[in-house]
N, CA, C and O atoms as a Maestro MAE file, in Angstrom:
{
 s_m_m2io_version
 :::
 2.0.0
}

f_m_ct {
 s_m_title
 :::
 protein
 m_atom[240] {
  # First column is atom index #
  i_m_mmod_type
  r_m_x_coord
  r_m_y_coord
  r_m_z_coord
  i_m_residue_number
  s_m_chain_name
  s_m_pdb_residue_name
  s_m_pdb_atom_name
  i_m_atomic_number
  :::
  1 25 1.000 -1.302 -0.087 1 A "MET " " N  " 7
  2 3 -0.207 0.265 0.142 1 A "MET " " CA " 6
  3 2 0.640 1.096 -0.391 1 A "MET " " C  " 6
  4 15 1.740 0.611 -0.657 1 A "MET " " O  " 8
  5 25 0.429 2.515 -0.700 2 A "THR " " N  " 7
  6 3 1.230 3.302 -0.906 2 A "THR " " CA " 6
  7 2 0.852 4.504 -0.284 2 A "THR " " C  " 6
  8 15 -0.270 4.965 -0.496 2 A "THR " " O  " 8
  9 25 1.860 5.213 0.650 3 A "SER " " N  " 7
  10 3 1.674 6.137 1.320 3 A "SER " " CA " 6
  11 2 0.764 7.323 0.941 3 A "SER " " C  " 6
  12 15 0.587 7.539 -0.258 3 A "SER " " O  " 8
  13 25 0.417 7.786 1.483 4 A "LEU " " N  " 7
  14 3 -0.473 9.438 1.048 4 A "LEU " " CA " 6
  15 2 0.928 10.453 0.732 4 A "LEU " " C  " 6
  16 15 0.678 11.332 -0.093 4 A "LEU " " O  " 8
  17 25 2.204 10.457 1.213 5 A "VAL " " N  " 7
  18 3 2.989 11.231 0.437 5 A "VAL " " CA " 6
  19 2 3.685 10.386 -1.018 5 A "VAL " " C  " 6
  20 15 4.029 10.997 -2.030 5 A "VAL " " O  " 8
  21 25 3.742 9.585 -0.926 6 A "GLU " " N  " 7
  22 3 4.241 8.734 -2.182 6 A "GLU " " CA " 6
  23 2 3.149 9.119 -3.494 6 A "GLU " " C  " 6
  24 15 3.413 9.560 -4.613 6 A "GLU " " O  " 8
  25 25 1.595 8.702 -2.762 7 A "THR " " N  " 7
  26 3 0.789 9.026 -3.995 7 A "THR " " CA " 6
  27 2 0.827 10.848 -4.388 7 A "THR " " C  " 6
  28 15 0.670 11.133 -5.575 7 A "THR " " O  " 8
  29 25 1.012 11.889 -3.480 8 A "LEU " " N  " 7
  30 3 1.400 13.100 -3.893 8 A "LEU " " CA " 6
  31 2 2.536 13.229 -4.308 8 A "LEU " " C  " 6
  32 15 2.752 14.373 -4.708 8 A "LEU " " O  " 8
  33 25 3.435 12.493 -4.396 9 A "ARG " " N  " 7
  34 3 4.657 12.987 -5.252 9 A "ARG " " CA " 6
  35 2 4.538 12.298 -6.522 9 A "ARG " " C  " 6
  36 15 5.259 12.676 -7.445 9 A "ARG " " O  " 8
  37 25 3.574 11.158 -6.731 10 A "ALA " " N  " 7
  38 3 3.520 10.612 -7.896 10 A "ALA " " CA " 6
  39 2 2.466 12.074 -8.873 10 A "ALA " " C  " 6
  40 15 2.718 12.768 -9.858 10 A "ALA " " O  " 8
  41 25 1.641 12.000 -8.213 11 A "ARG " " N  " 7
  42 3 0.833 13.243 -8.636 11 A "ARG " " CA " 6
  43 2 1.643 14.324 -9.068 11 A "ARG " " C  " 6
  44 15 1.692 14.597 -10.267 11 A "ARG " " O  " 8
  45 25 2.349 15.034 -8.140 12 A "ALA " " N  " 7
  46 3 3.271 16.265 -8.560 12 A "ALA " " CA " 6
  47 2 3.832 16.051 -9.605 12 A "ALA " " C  " 6
  48 15 3.721 16.861 -10.526 12 A "ALA " " O  " 8
  49 25 4.777 14.602 -9.771 13 A "TRP " " N  " 7
  50 3 5.814 14.231 -11.060 13 A "TRP " " CA " 6
  51 2 4.973 14.459 -12.393 13 A "TRP " " C  " 6
  52 15 5.401 14.988 -13.419 13 A "TRP " " O  " 8
  53 25 3.332 13.816 -12.117 14 A "ALA " " N  " 7
  54 3 2.404 13.815 -13.357 14 A "ALA " " CA " 6
  55 2 2.181 15.113 -14.056 14 A "ALA " " C  " 6
  56 15 2.135 15.461 -15.236 14 A "ALA " " O  " 8
  57 25 2.026 15.870 -12.571 15 A "ALA " " N  " 7
  58 3 1.441 17.392 -13.098 15 A "ALA " " CA " 6
  59 2 2.574 17.989 -13.600 15 A "ALA " " C  " 6
  60 15 2.402 18.959 -14.338 15 A "ALA " " O  " 8
  61 25 3.780 17.596 -13.346 16 A "ARG " " N  " 7
  62 3 4.974 18.199 -13.893 16 A "ARG " " CA " 6
  63 2 5.230 17.923 -15.572 16 A "ARG " " C  " 6
  64 15 5.663 18.728 -16.396 16 A "ARG " " O  " 8
  65 25 4.964 17.022 -15.705 17 A "GLU " " N  " 7
  66 3 5.042 16.198 -17.298 17 A "GLU " " CA " 6
  67 2 3.973 17.043 -18.150 17 A "GLU " " C  " 6
  68 15 4.051 17.680 -19.200 17 A "GLU " " O  " 8
  69 25 2.841 16.744 -17.149 18 A "ARG " " N  " 7
  70 3 1.697 17.832 -18.231 18 A "ARG " " CA " 6
  71 2 2.010 19.042 -18.561 18 A "ARG " " C  " 6
  72 15 1.717 19.376 -19.709 18 A "ARG " " O  " 8
  73 25 2.701 20.069 -17.654 19 A "VAL " " N  " 7
  74 3 3.189 21.028 -17.616 19 A "VAL " " CA " 6
  75 2 3.787 21.187 -18.891 19 A "VAL " " C  " 6
  76 15 3.269 21.668 -19.899 19 A "VAL " " O  " 8
  77 25 5.039 20.690 -18.730 20 A "GLU " " N  " 7
  78 3 6.098 20.451 -19.756 20 A "GLU " " CA " 6
  79 2 5.478 20.300 -21.181 20 A "GLU " " C  " 6
  80 15 5.729 21.153 -22.033 20 A "GLU " " O  " 8
  81 25 4.817 19.421 -21.409 21 A "GLU " " N  " 7
  82 3 4.139 18.980 -22.134 21 A "GLU " " CA " 6
  83 2 3.176 19.948 -23.003 21 A "GLU " " C  " 6
  84 15 3.355 19.966 -24.221 21 A "GLU " " O  " 8
  85 25 2.478 20.502 -22.611 22 A "SER " " N  " 7
  86 3 1.548 22.133 -22.468 22 A "SER " " CA " 6
  87 2 2.410 23.034 -23.222 22 A "SER " " C  " 6
  88 15 2.131 23.656 -24.248 22 A "SER " " O  " 8
  89 25 3.792 23.003 -22.383 23 A "ARG " " N  " 7
  90 3 4.578 24.401 -22.595 23 A "ARG " " CA " 6
  91 2 5.347 23.839 -24.285 23 A "ARG " " C  " 6
  92 15 5.729 24.614 -25.162 23 A "ARG " " O  " 8
  93 25 5.385 22.655 -24.331 24 A "SER " " N  " 7
  94 3 5.860 22.375 -25.541 24 A "SER " " CA " 6
  95 2 4.850 22.654 -26.680 24 A "SER " " C  " 6
  96 15 5.097 23.404 -27.624 24 A "SER " " O  " 8
  97 25 3.798 22.043 -26.522 25 A "GLN " " N  " 7
  98 3 2.503 22.488 -27.482 25 A "GLN " " CA " 6
  99 2 2.714 23.763 -27.564 25 A "GLN " " C  " 6
  100 15 3.281 24.071 -28.612 25 A "GLN " " O  " 8
  101 25 2.397 24.929 -26.625 26 A "LEU " " N  " 7
  102 3 2.390 25.775 -27.080 26 A "LEU " " CA " 6
  103 2 3.477 26.777 -27.586 26 A "LEU " " C  " 6
  104 15 3.139 27.811 -28.161 26 A "LEU " " O  " 8
  105 25 4.680 26.484 -27.385 27 A "ALA " " N  " 7
  106 3 5.615 26.687 -28.133 27 A "ALA " " CA " 6
  107 2 5.455 26.399 -29.690 27 A "ALA " " C  " 6
  108 15 5.344 27.329 -30.488 27 A "ALA " " O  " 8
  109 25 5.450 25.317 -30.008 28 A "ALA " " N  " 7
  110 3 4.817 24.792 -31.426 28 A "ALA " " CA " 6
  111 2 3.459 25.685 -32.146 28 A "ALA " " C  " 6
  112 15 3.498 26.135 -33.291 28 A "ALA " " O  " 8
  113 25 2.592 25.787 -31.454 29 A "VAL " " N  " 7
  114 3 1.721 27.088 -31.913 29 A "VAL " " CA " 6
  115 2 1.896 28.634 -31.864 29 A "VAL " " C  " 6
  116 15 1.283 29.432 -32.574 29 A "VAL " " O  " 8
  117 25 2.615 28.866 -31.132 30 A "GLU " " N  " 7
  118 3 3.319 30.344 -31.008 30 A "GLU " " CA " 6
  119 2 4.444 30.415 -32.339 30 A "GLU " " C  " 6
  120 15 4.631 31.492 -32.904 30 A "GLU " " O  " 8
  121 25 5.062 29.342 -32.711 31 A "LYS " " N  " 7
  122 3 5.666 28.983 -33.751 31 A "LYS " " CA " 6
  123 2 5.286 29.090 -35.182 31 A "LYS " " C  " 6
  124 15 5.898 29.653 -36.090 31 A "LYS " " O  " 8
  125 25 3.828 28.253 -35.223 32 A "GLU " " N  " 7
  126 3 3.158 28.328 -36.369 32 A "GLU " " CA " 6
  127 2 2.115 29.807 -36.387 32 A "GLU " " C  " 6
  128 15 1.639 30.212 -37.447 32 A "GLU " " O  " 8
  129 25 1.918 30.353 -35.350 33 A "TYR " " N  " 7
  130 3 1.191 31.755 -35.319 33 A "TYR " " CA " 6
  131 2 2.170 32.830 -36.014 33 A "TYR " " C  " 6
  132 15 1.856 33.729 -36.794 33 A "TYR " " O  " 8
  133 25 3.513 32.470 -35.487 34 A "ALA " " N  " 7
  134 3 4.113 33.758 -36.255 34 A "ALA " " CA " 6
  135 2 4.579 33.689 -37.794 34 A "ALA " " C  " 6
  136 15 4.843 34.516 -38.667 34 A "ALA " " O  " 8
  137 25 4.546 32.290 -37.688 35 A "VAL " " N  " 7
  138 3 4.975 31.716 -39.469 35 A "VAL " " CA " 6
  139 2 3.607 32.644 -40.089 35 A "VAL " " C  " 6
  140 15 3.615 33.742 -40.646 35 A "VAL " " O  " 8
  141 25 2.741 31.959 -39.836 36 A "ALA " " N  " 7
  142 3 1.026 32.702 -40.278 36 A "ALA " " CA " 6
  143 2 0.844 34.323 -40.553 36 A "ALA " " C  " 6
  144 15 0.370 34.920 -41.520 36 A "ALA " " O  " 8
  145 25 1.479 34.843 -39.169 37 A "LYS " " N  " 7
  146 3 1.355 36.323 -39.379 37 A "LYS " " CA " 6
  147 2 2.020 36.651 -40.307 37 A "LYS " " C  " 6
  148 15 1.446 37.190 -41.253 37 A "LYS " " O  " 8
  149 25 3.140 36.484 -40.343 38 A "ALA " " N  " 7
  150 3 4.388 36.861 -41.373 38 A "ALA " " CA " 6
  151 2 3.683 36.777 -43.004 38 A "ALA " " C  " 6
  152 15 3.507 37.664 -43.839 38 A "ALA " " O  " 8
  153 25 3.375 35.268 -43.027 39 A "LYS " " N  " 7
  154 3 2.386 35.598 -44.362 39 A "LYS " " CA " 6
  155 2 1.291 36.516 -44.774 39 A "LYS " " C  " 6
  156 15 1.227 37.154 -45.825 39 A "LYS " " O  " 8
  157 25 0.369 36.486 -43.712 40 A "LEU " " N  " 7
  158 3 -0.203 37.283 -43.718 40 A "LEU " " CA " 6
  159 2 0.013 38.975 -44.164 40 A "LEU " " C  " 6
  160 15 -0.661 39.679 -44.916 40 A "LEU " " O  " 8
  161 25 0.972 39.212 -43.538 41 A "SER " " N  " 7
  162 3 1.664 40.339 -43.316 41 A "SER " " CA " 6
  163 2 2.226 40.741 -45.347 41 A "SER " " C  " 6
  164 15 2.103 41.728 -46.072 41 A "SER " " O  " 8
  165 25 2.769 39.481 -45.511 42 A "ARG " " N  " 7
  166 3 3.437 39.303 -46.647 42 A "ARG " " CA " 6
  167 2 2.461 39.665 -47.813 42 A "ARG " " C  " 6
  168 15 2.667 40.508 -48.686 42 A "ARG " " O  " 8
  169 25 1.431 38.924 -47.675 43 A "LEU " " N  " 7
  170 3 -0.225 38.933 -48.580 43 A "LEU " " CA " 6
  171 2 -0.906 40.245 -48.344 43 A "LEU " " C  " 6
  172 15 -1.557 40.663 -49.302 43 A "LEU " " O  " 8
  173 25 -0.886 40.983 -47.253 44 A "GLY " " N  " 7
  174 3 -1.371 42.347 -47.176 44 A "GLY " " CA " 6
  175 2 -0.742 43.178 -48.295 44 A "GLY " " C  " 6
  176 15 -1.344 43.847 -49.135 44 A "GLY " " O  " 8
  177 25 0.671 43.005 -48.147 45 A "ILE " " N  " 7
  178 3 1.558 43.849 -48.827 45 A "ILE " " CA " 6
  179 2 1.270 43.634 -50.302 45 A "ILE " " C  " 6
  180 15 1.085 44.555 -51.098 45 A "ILE " " O  " 8
  181 25 1.251 42.574 -50.547 46 A "THR " " N  " 7
  182 3 1.061 42.257 -52.040 46 A "THR " " CA " 6
  183 2 -0.349 42.482 -52.694 46 A "THR " " C  " 6
  184 15 -0.551 42.874 -53.844 46 A "THR " " O  " 8
  185 25 -1.424 42.111 -51.603 47 A "GLN " " N  " 7
  186 3 -2.848 42.756 -52.393 47 A "GLN " " CA " 6
  187 2 -2.780 44.314 -52.436 47 A "GLN " " C  " 6
  188 15 -3.063 44.826 -53.519 47 A "GLN " " O  " 8
  189 25 -2.427 45.169 -51.354 48 A "ASP " " N  " 7
  190 3 -1.838 46.441 -51.703 48 A "ASP " " CA " 6
  191 2 -1.718 46.778 -53.188 48 A "ASP " " C  " 6
  192 15 -2.501 47.424 -53.885 48 A "ASP " " O  " 8
  193 25 -0.554 46.192 -53.516 49 A "ALA " " N  " 7
  194 3 0.313 46.615 -54.570 49 A "ALA " " CA " 6
  195 2 -0.582 45.845 -55.445 49 A "ALA " " C  " 6
  196 15 -1.393 46.703 -55.795 49 A "ALA " " O  " 8
  197 25 -0.871 44.908 -55.924 50 A "VAL " " N  " 7
  198 3 -1.865 44.565 -56.615 50 A "VAL " " CA " 6
  199 2 -3.391 45.747 -57.033 50 A "VAL " " C  " 6
  200 15 -3.901 45.898 -58.143 50 A "VAL " " O  " 8
  201 25 -3.808 46.440 -55.673 51 A "THR " " N  " 7
  202 3 -4.801 47.106 -55.998 51 A "THR " " CA " 6
  203 2 -4.493 48.498 -56.470 51 A "THR " " C  " 6
  204 15 -5.199 49.284 -57.102 51 A "THR " " O  " 8
  205 25 -3.200 48.620 -55.982 52 A "GLU " " N  " 7
  206 3 -3.155 50.146 -56.887 52 A "GLU " " CA " 6
  207 2 -2.328 49.830 -58.153 52 A "GLU " " C  " 6
  208 15 -2.215 50.727 -58.988 52 A "GLU " " O  " 8
  209 25 -1.832 48.820 -58.334 53 A "LEU " " N  " 7
  210 3 -1.779 48.294 -59.741 53 A "LEU " " CA " 6
  211 2 -2.978 48.560 -60.443 53 A "LEU " " C  " 6
  212 15 -3.060 49.467 -61.271 53 A "LEU " " O  " 8
  213 25 -3.910 47.806 -60.145 54 A "LEU " " N  " 7
  214 3 -4.998 47.593 -60.854 54 A "LEU " " CA " 6
  215 2 -6.035 49.245 -60.960 54 A "LEU " " C  " 6
  216 15 -6.772 49.550 -61.898 54 A "LEU " " O  " 8
  217 25 -5.780 50.045 -59.733 55 A "ALA " " N  " 7
  218 3 -6.338 51.178 -60.107 55 A "ALA " " CA " 6
  219 2 -5.515 52.160 -60.997 55 A "ALA " " C  " 6
  220 15 -5.929 53.211 -61.487 55 A "ALA " " O  " 8
  221 25 -4.314 51.637 -61.107 56 A "GLU " " N  " 7
  222 3 -4.053 52.615 -62.414 56 A "GLU " " CA " 6
  223 2 -4.076 52.625 -63.585 56 A "GLU " " C  " 6
  224 15 -3.871 53.542 -64.380 56 A "GLU " " O  " 8
  225 25 -4.545 50.702 -63.851 57 A "ASP " " N  " 7
  226 3 -4.888 50.415 -65.183 57 A "ASP " " CA " 6
  227 2 -5.919 50.655 -65.509 57 A "ASP " " C  " 6
  228 15 -6.215 50.552 -66.700 57 A "ASP " " O  " 8
  229 25 -6.869 51.077 -64.533 58 A "HIS " " N  " 7
  230 3 -8.338 51.668 -64.877 58 A "HIS " " CA " 6
  231 2 -8.301 53.059 -64.575 58 A "HIS " " C  " 6
  232 15 -9.288 53.717 -64.246 58 A "HIS " " O  " 8
  233 25 -7.098 53.507 -64.697 59 A "GLY " " N  " 7
  234 3 -7.532 54.893 -64.579 59 A "GLY " " CA " 6
  235 2 -7.883 55.897 -63.389 59 A "GLY " " C  " 6
  236 15 -8.291 57.048 -63.235 59 A "GLY " " O  " 8
  237 25 -7.379 54.495 -62.435 60 A "GLY " " N  " 7
  238 3 -8.205 55.174 -61.167 60 A "GLY " " CA " 6
  239 2 -7.149 56.058 -59.988 60 A "GLY " " C  " 6
  240 15 -7.646 56.605 -59.003 60 A "GLY " " O  " 8
  :::
 }
 m_bond[239] {
  # First column is bond index #
  i_m_from
  i_m_to
  i_m_order
  :::
  1 1 2 1
  2 2 3 1
  3 3 4 2
  4 3 5 1
  5 5 6 1
  6 6 7 1
  7 7 8 2
  8 7 9 1
  9 9 10 1
  10 10 11 1
  11 11 12 2
  12 11 13 1
  13 13 14 1
  14 14 15 1
  15 15 16 2
  16 15 17 1
  17 17 18 1
  18 18 19 1
  19 19 20 2
  20 19 21 1
  21 21 22 1
  22 22 23 1
  23 23 24 2
  24 23 25 1
  25 25 26 1
  26 26 27 1
  27 27 28 2
  28 27 29 1
  29 29 30 1
  30 30 31 1
  31 31 32 2
  32 31 33 1
  33 33 34 1
  34 34 35 1
  35 35 36 2
  36 35 37 1
  37 37 38 1
  38 38 39 1
  39 39 40 2
  40 39 41 1
  41 41 42 1
  42 42 43 1
  43 43 44 2
  44 43 45 1
  45 45 46 1
  46 46 47 1
  47 47 48 2
  48 47 49 1
  49 49 50 1
  50 50 51 1
  51 51 52 2
  52 51 53 1
  53 53 54 1
  54 54 55 1
  55 55 56 2
  56 55 57 1
  57 57 58 1
  58 58 59 1
  59 59 60 2
  60 59 61 1
  61 61 62 1
  62 62 63 1
  63 63 64 2
  64 63 65 1
  65 65 66 1
  66 66 67 1
  67 67 68 2
  68 67 69 1
  69 69 70 1
  70 70 71 1
  71 71 72 2
  72 71 73 1
  73 73 74 1
  74 74 75 1
  75 75 76 2
  76 75 77 1
  77 77 78 1
  78 78 79 1
  79 79 80 2
  80 79 81 1
  81 81 82 1
  82 82 83 1
  83 83 84 2
  84 83 85 1
  85 85 86 1
  86 86 87 1
  87 87 88 2
  88 87 89 1
  89 89 90 1
  90 90 91 1
  91 91 92 2
  92 91 93 1
  93 93 94 1
  94 94 95 1
  95 95 96 2
  96 95 97 1
  97 97 98 1
  98 98 99 1
  99 99 100 2
  100 99 101 1
  101 101 102 1
  102 102 103 1
  103 103 104 2
  104 103 105 1
  105 105 106 1
  106 106 107 1
  107 107 108 2
  108 107 109 1
  109 109 110 1
  110 110 111 1
  111 111 112 2
  112 111 113 1
  113 113 114 1
  114 114 115 1
  115 115 116 2
  116 115 117 1
  117 117 118 1
  118 118 119 1
  119 119 120 2
  120 119 121 1
  121 121 122 1
  122 122 123 1
  123 123 124 2
  124 123 125 1
  125 125 126 1
  126 126 127 1
  127 127 128 2
  128 127 129 1
  129 129 130 1
  130 130 131 1
  131 131 132 2
  132 131 133 1
  133 133 134 1
  134 134 135 1
  135 135 136 2
  136 135 137 1
  137 137 138 1
  138 138 139 1
  139 139 140 2
  140 139 141 1
  141 141 142 1
  142 142 143 1
  143 143 144 2
  144 143 145 1
  145 145 146 1
  146 146 147 1
  147 147 148 2
  148 147 149 1
  149 149 150 1
  150 150 151 1
  151 151 152 2
  152 151 153 1
  153 153 154 1
  154 154 155 1
  155 155 156 2
  156 155 157 1
  157 157 158 1
  158 158 159 1
  159 159 160 2
  160 159 161 1
  161 161 162 1
  162 162 163 1
  163 163 164 2
  164 163 165 1
  165 165 166 1
  166 166 167 1
  167 167 168 2
  168 167 169 1
  169 169 170 1
  170 170 171 1
  171 171 172 2
  172 171 173 1
  173 173 174 1
  174 174 175 1
  175 175 176 2
  176 175 177 1
  177 177 178 1
  178 178 179 1
  179 179 180 2
  180 179 181 1
  181 181 182 1
  182 182 183 1
  183 183 184 2
  184 183 185 1
  185 185 186 1
  186 186 187 1
  187 187 188 2
  188 187 189 1
  189 189 190 1
  190 190 191 1
  191 191 192 2
  192 191 193 1
  193 193 194 1
  194 194 195 1
  195 195 196 2
  196 195 197 1
  197 197 198 1
  198 198 199 1
  199 199 200 2
  200 199 201 1
  201 201 202 1
  202 202 203 1
  203 203 204 2
  204 203 205 1
  205 205 206 1
  206 206 207 1
  207 207 208 2
  208 207 209 1
  209 209 210 1
  210 210 211 1
  211 211 212 2
  212 211 213 1
  213 213 214 1
  214 214 215 1
  215 215 216 2
  216 215 217 1
  217 217 218 1
  218 218 219 1
  219 219 220 2
  220 219 221 1
  221 221 222 1
  222 222 223 1
  223 223 224 2
  224 223 225 1
  225 225 226 1
  226 226 227 1
  227 227 228 2
  228 227 229 1
  229 229 230 1
  230 230 231 1
  231 231 232 2
  232 231 233 1
  233 233 234 1
  234 234 235 1
  235 235 236 2
  236 235 237 1
  237 237 238 1
  238 238 239 1
  239 239 240 2
  :::
 }
}
């Protein structure tokens, strides 16, 4: 039979492992977010440039 202290230690260890896994997942999501944000930024610049060119071509 395990003691209360052993049970609490095991739970604390499991909780630390879950926290580390969550931190790792968060870092991966943050990296994906940064990449997507950069792509959106480039797309916005491209869209603005195309809009300007189309306006110039149509006498706008």
